[in-house]
Amino acid sequence: GPATEVIDLHEQRFSVDQHPESPDCVKGLSLTALSINGNPVSPSSPPVSLRTNASVDLALSYEILRDLEHGVQIGLLVKTMDGHNIGGFTTNAGGAPLCGARGRYTLNIHLARLPLLQGNYHFGFSAFDGGYTEQLAVWNRACNVRVRTDDYNGLHLVGTTLIDHALSLTTHTR
């Protein structure tokens, strides 16, 4: 069949056994809840539907169980359903860790343009101390997402991410 149908069928079959999981509190921090675009997501939720280039708002709630002198950094990792890393970031990328005082917090993450192409993915989170020396919590598969791309054609849009680009052509005469 057409490439888009074959790829979609493969991902649907592969993702049947790829269920989100509950977060693990390793030590010192508990990842407690996630919402996407204002909708709560849990390990039993169906895949979240998103669109390529759409903005996405994530809200990750967590509780720090003991004071952390060097603060906290939280990472987001996007993976394909078969486990390949697509990309991500940590909150410490800006140079300053988040507050490490004991308490409850919600980290709001705004993705201005989702670069993922059509397919099935999952989001995972991790938390480390501000110096990246101690893992505090991990939520490897917080939720599954299903991305749709308008006018998708797997032969023209290759891979998993949309690369923003512009083209120009110069014609040379002999």
PDB file of C-alpha atoms in Angstrom:
ATOM      1  CA  GLY A   1       0.000   0.000   0.000  1.00  0.00           C
ATOM      2  CA  PRO A   2       0.934   3.665   0.104  1.00  0.00           C
ATOM      3  CA  ALA A   3       3.930   4.483   2.295  1.00  0.00           C
ATOM      4  CA  THR A   4       1.901   6.553   4.759  1.00  0.00           C
ATOM      5  CA  GLU A   5      -0.546   3.692   5.365  1.00  0.00           C
ATOM      6  CA  VAL A   6       2.232   1.113   5.821  1.00  0.00           C
ATOM      7  CA  ILE A   7       4.098   3.315   8.330  1.00  0.00           C
ATOM      8  CA  ASP A   8       0.894   4.146  10.209  1.00  0.00           C
ATOM      9  CA  LEU A   9      -0.108   0.473  10.434  1.00  0.00           C
ATOM     10  CA  HIS A  10       3.377  -0.513  11.689  1.00  0.00           C
ATOM     11  CA  GLU A  11       3.312   2.157  14.409  1.00  0.00           C
ATOM     12  CA  GLN A  12      -0.204   1.232  15.497  1.00  0.00           C
ATOM     13  CA  ARG A  13       0.740  -2.441  15.870  1.00  0.00           C
ATOM     14  CA  PHE A  14       3.995  -1.611  17.664  1.00  0.00           C
ATOM     15  CA  SER A  15       2.367   0.856  20.064  1.00  0.00           C
ATOM     16  CA  VAL A  16      -0.267  -1.621  21.316  1.00  0.00           C
ATOM     17  CA  ASP A  17       2.120  -2.875  24.019  1.00  0.00           C
ATOM     18  CA  GLN A  18       3.677   0.502  24.758  1.00  0.00           C
ATOM     19  CA  HIS A  19       1.604   1.744  27.663  1.00  0.00           C
ATOM     20  CA  PRO A  20       2.486   4.776  29.760  1.00  0.00           C
ATOM     21  CA  GLU A  21       3.821   3.998  33.211  1.00  0.00           C
ATOM     22  CA  SER A  22       3.632   5.528  36.639  1.00  0.00           C
ATOM     23  CA  PRO A  23       6.495   7.741  37.797  1.00  0.00           C
ATOM     24  CA  ASP A  24       9.211   6.392  40.075  1.00  0.00           C
ATOM     25  CA  CYS A  25      10.391   8.395  43.046  1.00  0.00           C
ATOM     26  CA  VAL A  26      14.072   7.547  43.194  1.00  0.00           C
ATOM     27  CA  LYS A  27      14.866   9.808  46.137  1.00  0.00           C
ATOM     28  CA  GLY A  28      13.941  13.267  47.209  1.00  0.00           C
ATOM     29  CA  LEU A  29      11.376  14.213  44.573  1.00  0.00           C
ATOM     30  CA  SER A  30       8.056  12.852  43.377  1.00  0.00           C
ATOM     31  CA  LEU A  31       6.677  13.579  39.909  1.00  0.00           C
ATOM     32  CA  THR A  32       2.951  13.630  40.638  1.00  0.00           C
ATOM     33  CA  ALA A  33       0.863  14.756  37.650  1.00  0.00           C
ATOM     34  CA  LEU A  34       0.972  15.818  34.026  1.00  0.00           C
ATOM     35  CA  SER A  35      -1.421  17.746  31.831  1.00  0.00           C
ATOM     36  CA  ILE A  36      -1.135  18.532  28.139  1.00  0.00           C
ATOM     37  CA  ASN A  37      -2.947  21.565  26.765  1.00  0.00           C
ATOM     38  CA  GLY A  38      -4.930  21.763  29.999  1.00  0.00           C
ATOM     39  CA  ASN A  39      -6.065  18.121  29.953  1.00  0.00           C
ATOM     40  CA  PRO A  40      -4.882  15.789  32.726  1.00  0.00           C
ATOM     41  CA  VAL A  41      -2.950  12.755  31.511  1.00  0.00           C
ATOM     42  CA  SER A  42      -2.435   9.539  33.440  1.00  0.00           C
ATOM     43  CA  PRO A  43      -0.794   6.193  32.640  1.00  0.00           C
ATOM     44  CA  SER A  44      -4.246   4.823  31.735  1.00  0.00           C
ATOM     45  CA  SER A  45      -5.065   7.694  29.335  1.00  0.00           C
ATOM     46  CA  PRO A  46      -5.313   7.036  25.598  1.00  0.00           C
ATOM     47  CA  PRO A  47      -2.647   8.657  23.404  1.00  0.00           C
ATOM     48  CA  VAL A  48      -2.849  12.447  23.317  1.00  0.00           C
ATOM     49  CA  SER A  49      -3.552  13.819  19.832  1.00  0.00           C
ATOM     50  CA  LEU A  50      -1.252  16.628  18.714  1.00  0.00           C
ATOM     51  CA  ARG A  51      -0.522  18.348  15.389  1.00  0.00           C
ATOM     52  CA  THR A  52       2.787  19.185  13.751  1.00  0.00           C
ATOM     53  CA  ASN A  53       3.677  22.871  14.214  1.00  0.00           C
ATOM     54  CA  ALA A  54       0.955  23.404  16.830  1.00  0.00           C
ATOM     55  CA  SER A  55       1.839  24.918  20.183  1.00  0.00           C
ATOM     56  CA  VAL A  56       1.813  22.530  23.127  1.00  0.00           C
ATOM     57  CA  ASP A  57       1.553  23.377  26.811  1.00  0.00           C
ATOM     58  CA  LEU A  58       2.751  20.836  29.369  1.00  0.00           C
ATOM     59  CA  ALA A  59       2.215  21.200  33.114  1.00  0.00           C
ATOM     60  CA  LEU A  60       4.258  18.840  35.274  1.00  0.00           C
ATOM     61  CA  SER A  61       3.473  18.786  38.985  1.00  0.00           C
ATOM     62  CA  TYR A  62       6.047  17.547  41.436  1.00  0.00           C
ATOM     63  CA  GLU A  63       6.847  17.521  45.125  1.00  0.00           C
ATOM     64  CA  ILE A  64      10.296  18.020  46.619  1.00  0.00           C
ATOM     65  CA  LEU A  65      10.455  15.805  49.697  1.00  0.00           C
ATOM     66  CA  ARG A  66      13.637  17.281  51.226  1.00  0.00           C
ATOM     67  CA  ASP A  67      15.525  20.534  50.776  1.00  0.00           C
ATOM     68  CA  LEU A  68      17.989  20.304  47.900  1.00  0.00           C
ATOM     69  CA  GLU A  69      20.856  22.725  48.383  1.00  0.00           C
ATOM     70  CA  HIS A  70      21.779  22.968  44.712  1.00  0.00           C
ATOM     71  CA  GLY A  71      18.223  23.166  43.364  1.00  0.00           C
ATOM     72  CA  VAL A  72      16.495  20.908  40.874  1.00  0.00           C
ATOM     73  CA  GLN A  73      16.577  20.425  37.143  1.00  0.00           C
ATOM     74  CA  ILE A  74      13.878  18.604  35.242  1.00  0.00           C
ATOM     75  CA  GLY A  75      14.319  17.093  31.804  1.00  0.00           C
ATOM     76  CA  LEU A  76      11.853  16.306  29.036  1.00  0.00           C
ATOM     77  CA  LEU A  77      12.756  13.539  26.584  1.00  0.00           C
ATOM     78  CA  VAL A  78      10.732  12.657  23.486  1.00  0.00           C
ATOM     79  CA  LYS A  79      11.157   9.144  22.093  1.00  0.00           C
ATOM     80  CA  THR A  80       9.726   7.130  19.241  1.00  0.00           C
ATOM     81  CA  MET A  81       7.571   4.202  20.265  1.00  0.00           C
ATOM     82  CA  ASP A  82      10.480   1.851  19.580  1.00  0.00           C
ATOM     83  CA  GLY A  83      12.678   3.759  22.020  1.00  0.00           C
ATOM     84  CA  HIS A  84      14.811   6.029  19.828  1.00  0.00           C
ATOM     85  CA  ASN A  85      15.555   9.427  21.345  1.00  0.00           C
ATOM     86  CA  ILE A  86      14.184  12.301  19.276  1.00  0.00           C
ATOM     87  CA  GLY A  87      15.140  15.239  21.452  1.00  0.00           C
ATOM     88  CA  GLY A  88      14.570  17.059  24.664  1.00  0.00           C
ATOM     89  CA  PHE A  89      16.028  19.513  27.121  1.00  0.00           C
ATOM     90  CA  THR A  90      16.570  20.176  30.805  1.00  0.00           C
ATOM     91  CA  THR A  91      15.440  23.210  32.741  1.00  0.00           C
ATOM     92  CA  ASN A  92      19.065  23.841  33.660  1.00  0.00           C
ATOM     93  CA  ALA A  93      19.935  24.584  30.017  1.00  0.00           C
ATOM     94  CA  GLY A  94      19.324  28.256  30.800  1.00  0.00           C
ATOM     95  CA  GLY A  95      22.039  28.155  33.448  1.00  0.00           C
ATOM     96  CA  ALA A  96      20.011  28.297  36.665  1.00  0.00           C
ATOM     97  CA  PRO A  97      18.424  25.320  38.438  1.00  0.00           C
ATOM     98  CA  LEU A  98      14.873  25.474  39.754  1.00  0.00           C
ATOM     99  CA  CYS A  99      14.160  26.111  43.428  1.00  0.00           C
ATOM    100  CA  GLY A 100      15.196  23.203  45.650  1.00  0.00           C
ATOM    101  CA  ALA A 101      13.127  24.025  48.758  1.00  0.00           C
ATOM    102  CA  ARG A 102      10.817  21.343  50.072  1.00  0.00           C
ATOM    103  CA  GLY A 103       7.291  21.831  48.713  1.00  0.00           C
ATOM    104  CA  ARG A 104       4.893  21.299  45.808  1.00  0.00           C
ATOM    105  CA  TYR A 105       5.475  22.877  42.407  1.00  0.00           C
ATOM    106  CA  THR A 106       4.119  22.903  38.871  1.00  0.00           C
ATOM    107  CA  LEU A 107       6.526  23.389  35.998  1.00  0.00           C
ATOM    108  CA  ASN A 108       4.800  24.893  32.947  1.00  0.00           C
ATOM    109  CA  ILE A 109       6.502  24.148  29.639  1.00  0.00           C
ATOM    110  CA  HIS A 110       5.413  25.920  26.462  1.00  0.00           C
ATOM    111  CA  LEU A 111       6.496  24.458  23.131  1.00  0.00           C
ATOM    112  CA  ALA A 112       5.802  27.181  20.554  1.00  0.00           C
ATOM    113  CA  ARG A 113       5.860  24.821  17.555  1.00  0.00           C
ATOM    114  CA  LEU A 114       5.866  21.040  17.868  1.00  0.00           C
ATOM    115  CA  PRO A 115       8.417  19.860  15.267  1.00  0.00           C
ATOM    116  CA  LEU A 116       7.383  16.191  15.333  1.00  0.00           C
ATOM    117  CA  LEU A 117       6.132  14.652  12.099  1.00  0.00           C
ATOM    118  CA  GLN A 118       3.222  12.255  11.882  1.00  0.00           C
ATOM    119  CA  GLY A 119       3.666   9.239  14.114  1.00  0.00           C
ATOM    120  CA  ASN A 120       3.475   7.847  17.626  1.00  0.00           C
ATOM    121  CA  TYR A 121       5.796   9.059  20.364  1.00  0.00           C
ATOM    122  CA  HIS A 122       6.058   9.185  24.120  1.00  0.00           C
ATOM    123  CA  PHE A 123       7.156  11.869  26.544  1.00  0.00           C
ATOM    124  CA  GLY A 124       9.322  11.085  29.547  1.00  0.00           C
ATOM    125  CA  PHE A 125      10.610  13.195  32.418  1.00  0.00           C
ATOM    126  CA  SER A 126      13.499  12.993  34.827  1.00  0.00           C
ATOM    127  CA  ALA A 127      14.625  15.080  37.777  1.00  0.00           C
ATOM    128  CA  PHE A 128      18.169  15.638  39.035  1.00  0.00           C
ATOM    129  CA  ASP A 129      19.779  17.903  41.568  1.00  0.00           C
ATOM    130  CA  GLY A 130      21.061  21.213  40.185  1.00  0.00           C
ATOM    131  CA  GLY A 131      24.592  19.852  39.797  1.00  0.00           C
ATOM    132  CA  TYR A 132      23.385  16.809  37.840  1.00  0.00           C
ATOM    133  CA  THR A 133      25.068  14.486  40.365  1.00  0.00           C
ATOM    134  CA  GLU A 134      21.996  12.827  41.900  1.00  0.00           C
ATOM    135  CA  GLN A 135      18.962  11.405  40.107  1.00  0.00           C
ATOM    136  CA  LEU A 136      15.865  12.304  42.098  1.00  0.00           C
ATOM    137  CA  ALA A 137      12.998  10.857  40.049  1.00  0.00           C
ATOM    138  CA  VAL A 138      12.203   9.372  36.660  1.00  0.00           C
ATOM    139  CA  TRP A 139       9.014   8.988  34.623  1.00  0.00           C
ATOM    140  CA  ASN A 140      10.239   7.203  31.500  1.00  0.00           C
ATOM    141  CA  ARG A 141       6.899   6.949  29.746  1.00  0.00           C
ATOM    142  CA  ALA A 142       4.636   9.666  31.149  1.00  0.00           C
ATOM    143  CA  CYS A 143       2.265   9.619  28.184  1.00  0.00           C
ATOM    144  CA  ASN A 144       1.887   8.485  24.616  1.00  0.00           C
ATOM    145  CA  VAL A 145       1.214  11.061  21.919  1.00  0.00           C
ATOM    146  CA  ARG A 146      -0.066  10.641  18.395  1.00  0.00           C
ATOM    147  CA  VAL A 147       1.034  13.392  16.042  1.00  0.00           C
ATOM    148  CA  ARG A 148      -0.793  14.236  12.827  1.00  0.00           C
ATOM    149  CA  THR A 149       0.778  16.250  10.025  1.00  0.00           C
ATOM    150  CA  ASP A 150      -1.442  18.067   7.516  1.00  0.00           C
ATOM    151  CA  ASP A 151      -0.983  16.703   3.972  1.00  0.00           C
ATOM    152  CA  TYR A 152       1.517  14.138   5.285  1.00  0.00           C
ATOM    153  CA  ASN A 153       3.451  12.143   2.729  1.00  0.00           C
ATOM    154  CA  GLY A 154       6.218   9.919   4.103  1.00  0.00           C
ATOM    155  CA  LEU A 155       8.129  10.225   0.849  1.00  0.00           C
ATOM    156  CA  HIS A 156       8.382  14.035   1.050  1.00  0.00           C
ATOM    157  CA  LEU A 157       8.657  14.567   4.805  1.00  0.00           C
ATOM    158  CA  VAL A 158      11.292  12.125   5.977  1.00  0.00           C
ATOM    159  CA  GLY A 159      12.170  11.160   9.539  1.00  0.00           C
ATOM    160  CA  THR A 160      10.549  12.239  12.767  1.00  0.00           C
ATOM    161  CA  THR A 161      11.044  16.005  12.929  1.00  0.00           C
ATOM    162  CA  LEU A 162      10.183  18.872  10.649  1.00  0.00           C
ATOM    163  CA  ILE A 163      13.216  20.948   9.749  1.00  0.00           C
ATOM    164  CA  ASP A 164      12.224  24.555   9.179  1.00  0.00           C
ATOM    165  CA  HIS A 165      13.619  25.608   5.827  1.00  0.00           C
ATOM    166  CA  ALA A 166      13.337  27.902   2.817  1.00  0.00           C
ATOM    167  CA  LEU A 167      14.346  27.153  -0.769  1.00  0.00           C
ATOM    168  CA  SER A 168      15.413  29.272  -3.699  1.00  0.00           C
ATOM    169  CA  LEU A 169      16.383  28.247  -7.188  1.00  0.00           C
ATOM    170  CA  THR A 170      18.643  30.095  -9.579  1.00  0.00           C
ATOM    171  CA  THR A 171      18.465  29.206 -13.232  1.00  0.00           C
ATOM    172  CA  HIS A 172      21.710  29.555 -15.181  1.00  0.00           C
ATOM    173  CA  THR A 173      21.595  29.966 -18.945  1.00  0.00           C
ATOM    174  CA  ARG A 174      24.346  28.862 -21.266  1.00  0.00           C
TER     175      ARG A 174
END
